[in-house]
XYZ file of C-alpha atoms in Angstrom:
272
model
C 29.453 -8.092 -6.464
C 30.972 -5.364 -4.581
C 27.882 -3.502 -6.509
C 25.103 -5.190 -4.952
C 27.025 -4.795 -1.568
C 25.121 -2.913 0.703
C 26.269 -0.802 4.191
C 22.894 -1.703 6.592
C 23.727 1.103 9.145
C 24.013 3.758 6.115
C 20.505 2.798 4.950
C 18.983 2.819 8.742
C 19.848 6.595 8.463
C 18.763 7.345 5.498
C 15.679 5.727 6.515
C 15.015 7.684 9.722
C 16.263 11.212 8.592
C 13.770 10.650 5.614
C 11.257 9.055 7.641
C 11.176 12.361 10.249
C 12.345 14.544 7.447
C 8.896 13.140 5.098
C 6.051 14.299 9.022
C 6.807 18.013 8.049
C 7.679 18.335 4.081
C 5.565 18.306 1.902
C 5.905 14.904 0.091
C 4.703 13.403 3.540
C 1.734 16.044 4.658
C 0.555 15.746 1.080
C -0.566 11.998 2.049
C -1.070 12.201 5.643
C -3.535 15.405 5.718
C -6.276 13.519 3.471
C -5.602 10.241 5.123
C -6.381 11.144 8.139
C -8.927 13.206 6.778
C -11.041 10.851 5.137
C -10.534 7.873 7.893
C -11.964 10.451 10.293
C -14.972 10.728 8.770
C -15.275 7.407 8.176
C -14.202 5.965 11.830
C -16.778 8.984 12.863
C -19.379 7.818 10.843
C -18.898 4.091 12.439
C -18.586 4.808 16.325
C -22.267 4.349 16.469
C -22.380 0.334 14.776
C -23.403 1.504 12.211
C -21.463 -1.372 10.457
C -23.858 -3.150 11.914
C -26.041 -2.875 9.232
C -24.835 -5.178 7.317
C -24.961 -8.409 8.935
C -28.270 -7.974 8.900
C -30.503 -9.014 6.058
C -30.678 -5.833 4.141
C -26.912 -5.584 4.584
C -25.974 -8.479 3.815
C -27.612 -8.398 0.275
C -26.043 -5.555 -0.827
C -22.611 -6.775 0.407
C -23.313 -9.876 -1.269
C -23.239 -7.283 -4.400
C -20.003 -5.842 -4.001
C -18.253 -8.979 -2.889
C -19.193 -12.440 -3.660
C -21.496 -14.345 -1.456
C -18.776 -16.812 1.024
C -16.901 -13.294 1.243
C -19.069 -10.981 2.425
C -20.461 -14.319 5.089
C -17.460 -14.462 6.173
C -16.401 -10.763 6.707
C -19.674 -9.622 8.415
C -21.712 -12.537 10.103
C -18.697 -14.498 10.932
C -16.478 -11.288 12.367
C -16.407 -8.041 13.309
C -18.996 -5.858 11.556
C -16.696 -2.551 11.846
C -13.378 -4.213 11.568
C -14.336 -5.859 8.215
C -16.149 -2.974 6.916
C -13.125 -1.068 7.493
C -10.573 -3.506 5.241
C -12.764 -3.891 3.140
C -12.522 0.416 2.426
C -9.255 0.469 3.326
C -7.805 -2.282 0.397
C -10.667 -0.229 -2.193
C -8.607 2.835 -0.896
C -4.450 1.871 -0.303
C -3.724 2.226 -4.706
C -4.794 6.191 -4.396
C -3.065 6.719 -1.252
C -0.152 4.968 -2.161
C 0.291 6.582 -4.876
C -0.377 9.858 -3.121
C 2.071 9.092 -0.786
C 4.909 7.404 -2.761
C 5.219 9.074 -6.074
C 8.750 11.774 -4.426
C 10.370 8.691 -3.559
C 13.255 9.974 -5.303
C 12.291 12.316 -8.596
C 11.955 15.912 -6.888
C 15.805 15.208 -5.217
C 17.201 14.151 -8.591
C 15.939 17.082 -10.169
C 17.855 19.398 -7.469
C 20.638 17.402 -7.007
C 20.927 16.957 -4.046
C 20.985 13.008 -4.436
C 24.933 13.781 -4.957
C 25.556 15.091 -1.710
C 24.908 11.696 -0.309
C 26.799 9.947 -2.809
C 29.777 10.887 -1.865
C 28.759 8.907 1.877
C 26.652 6.327 0.456
C 25.667 3.729 -3.105
C 22.661 4.612 -5.160
C 21.722 0.865 -3.972
C 21.248 2.518 0.135
C 19.604 5.372 -1.812
C 17.050 3.319 -3.587
C 16.245 0.947 -1.213
C 16.472 3.328 2.393
C 13.515 5.788 0.130
C 11.835 2.453 -0.413
C 11.706 1.160 2.832
C 11.356 5.190 4.744
C 8.116 5.477 2.571
C 6.357 1.936 3.134
C 7.293 3.131 7.079
C 5.400 6.578 6.670
C 2.929 4.607 5.083
C 2.486 1.459 7.350
C 2.667 4.105 10.457
C -0.519 5.814 8.976
C -1.988 2.467 8.696
C -1.108 1.390 11.937
C -2.856 4.287 13.870
C -5.996 4.059 11.777
C -6.061 0.416 12.480
C -6.212 0.747 15.897
C -8.828 3.788 16.181
C -11.077 1.367 13.717
C -10.150 -1.862 16.668
C -11.139 0.631 19.382
C -13.953 1.213 17.919
C -15.122 -2.513 17.117
C -14.704 -3.381 21.270
C -17.218 -0.643 21.525
C -19.611 -1.360 18.755
C -19.347 -4.746 18.176
C -20.563 -8.192 19.741
C -18.143 -9.649 19.225
C -15.215 -11.614 21.828
C -12.601 -8.388 22.267
C -10.189 -11.434 21.837
C -11.640 -12.108 18.496
C -11.426 -8.594 17.540
C -7.592 -7.670 18.558
C -7.226 -10.329 16.612
C -8.228 -9.586 13.720
C -7.495 -5.799 14.035
C -3.682 -7.350 14.156
C -4.359 -9.556 10.972
C -6.065 -6.831 8.914
C -3.736 -4.492 9.779
C -0.874 -6.915 8.617
C -2.954 -7.453 5.071
C -3.239 -3.721 4.651
C 0.603 -3.451 5.268
C 1.524 -5.916 2.618
C -0.986 -4.988 -0.039
C 0.404 -1.464 0.357
C 4.521 -2.647 -0.269
C 3.422 -3.634 -4.022
C 1.910 0.327 -4.399
C 5.362 1.537 -2.863
C 7.230 -0.505 -5.627
C 5.235 0.567 -8.740
C 5.788 5.005 -7.724
C 9.665 3.058 -7.205
C 9.768 2.906 -11.153
C 8.083 6.446 -11.547
C 9.876 7.963 -9.700
C 12.900 6.803 -10.577
C 11.937 7.839 -14.018
C 10.357 11.638 -13.488
C 11.998 14.711 -12.107
C 9.290 16.238 -9.907
C 6.750 14.938 -7.356
C 3.582 16.770 -9.611
C 4.916 14.772 -12.825
C 5.360 11.392 -10.727
C 2.211 11.774 -9.352
C 0.502 12.541 -12.540
C 2.764 9.509 -14.234
C 1.632 7.556 -11.504
C -2.465 7.779 -11.760
C -2.336 7.979 -15.549
C 0.007 4.635 -15.870
C -1.806 2.991 -12.902
C -5.944 3.462 -13.999
C -4.255 2.747 -17.964
C -3.908 -0.402 -17.026
C -6.810 -0.685 -14.969
C -8.628 0.257 -18.277
C -6.749 -2.828 -20.403
C -7.291 -5.595 -17.727
C -10.928 -4.512 -17.661
C -10.771 -4.248 -21.289
C -9.318 -7.446 -22.090
C -10.167 -9.593 -19.575
C -12.680 -11.942 -20.612
C -10.194 -12.539 -23.597
C -6.865 -12.957 -21.671
C -7.441 -14.228 -18.151
C -3.250 -13.334 -16.868
C -4.341 -9.779 -17.978
C -5.555 -8.901 -14.250
C -2.228 -9.838 -12.980
C -0.556 -7.226 -14.128
C -1.176 -5.309 -11.372
C -1.423 -6.907 -6.818
C -5.344 -5.061 -7.369
C -5.780 -8.850 -8.462
C -5.007 -10.286 -5.542
C -7.514 -8.409 -3.133
C -9.859 -10.773 -3.289
C -7.839 -13.291 -1.609
C -6.866 -11.339 1.326
C -10.237 -11.491 2.329
C -9.914 -15.486 3.291
C -10.112 -16.806 6.322
C -7.915 -19.848 4.932
C -4.495 -18.955 6.228
C -2.953 -21.507 3.127
C -5.291 -19.085 1.095
C -3.546 -15.896 2.223
C -0.192 -16.705 2.665
C -0.422 -17.333 -1.048
C -1.420 -13.723 -1.818
C 1.200 -12.332 1.084
C 3.245 -14.557 -1.137
C 2.263 -12.617 -3.983
C 2.521 -9.324 -3.212
C 5.843 -9.916 -1.868
C 6.540 -11.023 -5.871
C 5.321 -8.140 -7.562
C 7.185 -5.776 -4.754
C 10.489 -7.305 -6.120
C 8.949 -7.530 -9.763
C 8.303 -3.656 -9.546
C 11.345 -2.765 -7.620
C 13.782 -4.227 -10.190
C 13.004 -1.497 -13.106
C 12.889 1.226 -10.863
C 16.551 0.258 -9.166
C 17.591 -0.146 -13.194
C 16.204 2.952 -14.065
C 18.181 4.812 -10.977
C 21.399 3.390 -11.600
C 21.768 4.271 -14.730
C 20.296 8.022 -14.166
C 22.386 10.767 -14.721
C 22.372 12.476 -11.091
């Protein structure tokens, strides 16, 4: 059991160091710059209440074309439309941004050999877990910032009561964080296997697109195929039923653990 034992003080120290380093390093800026540029443009376009159009007849017709009728009605009639539109866009674009932010958890340091110095003071398990958590913390912090911005805009543009908007904003932020976790874990597999950040990014996008193509082609014949990816659960994340949301959140945590296992095994066997 000693090889599974971990020192949480060392994990926290590694997490904080890597998080601070990522804020000014290429691997962090490669995610932060396009992420905030995209959301600043989107939120700037919503500051005049453009999302309220979705609450009207024409807007609902468009929303039901993208989502099912019950989901569209729940999101844009019973909740703040600005916050709802933000949630839909954030969930839709989440895989792309997480693949950008999580591609270099281990790859470049493994290639440079810098992890050998850490191995003199901590275990591979601690390094692997700290890199996963620091990446999730970076992406989670970015999500929290844009969620706060979207909530502030909704408070000034939507007709819903402020407590309702704030509560929905907190709920949306938690949904997005839970949804991001399995994609970070997915990229931990690629990053543990490859030896460069660009190679990890290319392999991650290629594998994700391949799995999307497989699910789209075979989902009619094999209904379980879409569940190869956590994207299969995103429809449940829009539900206001707490039981359905808890089911979706539990499924995403299971995806995270399943994806972390092969990444951990690859990293343990890698020659550093």
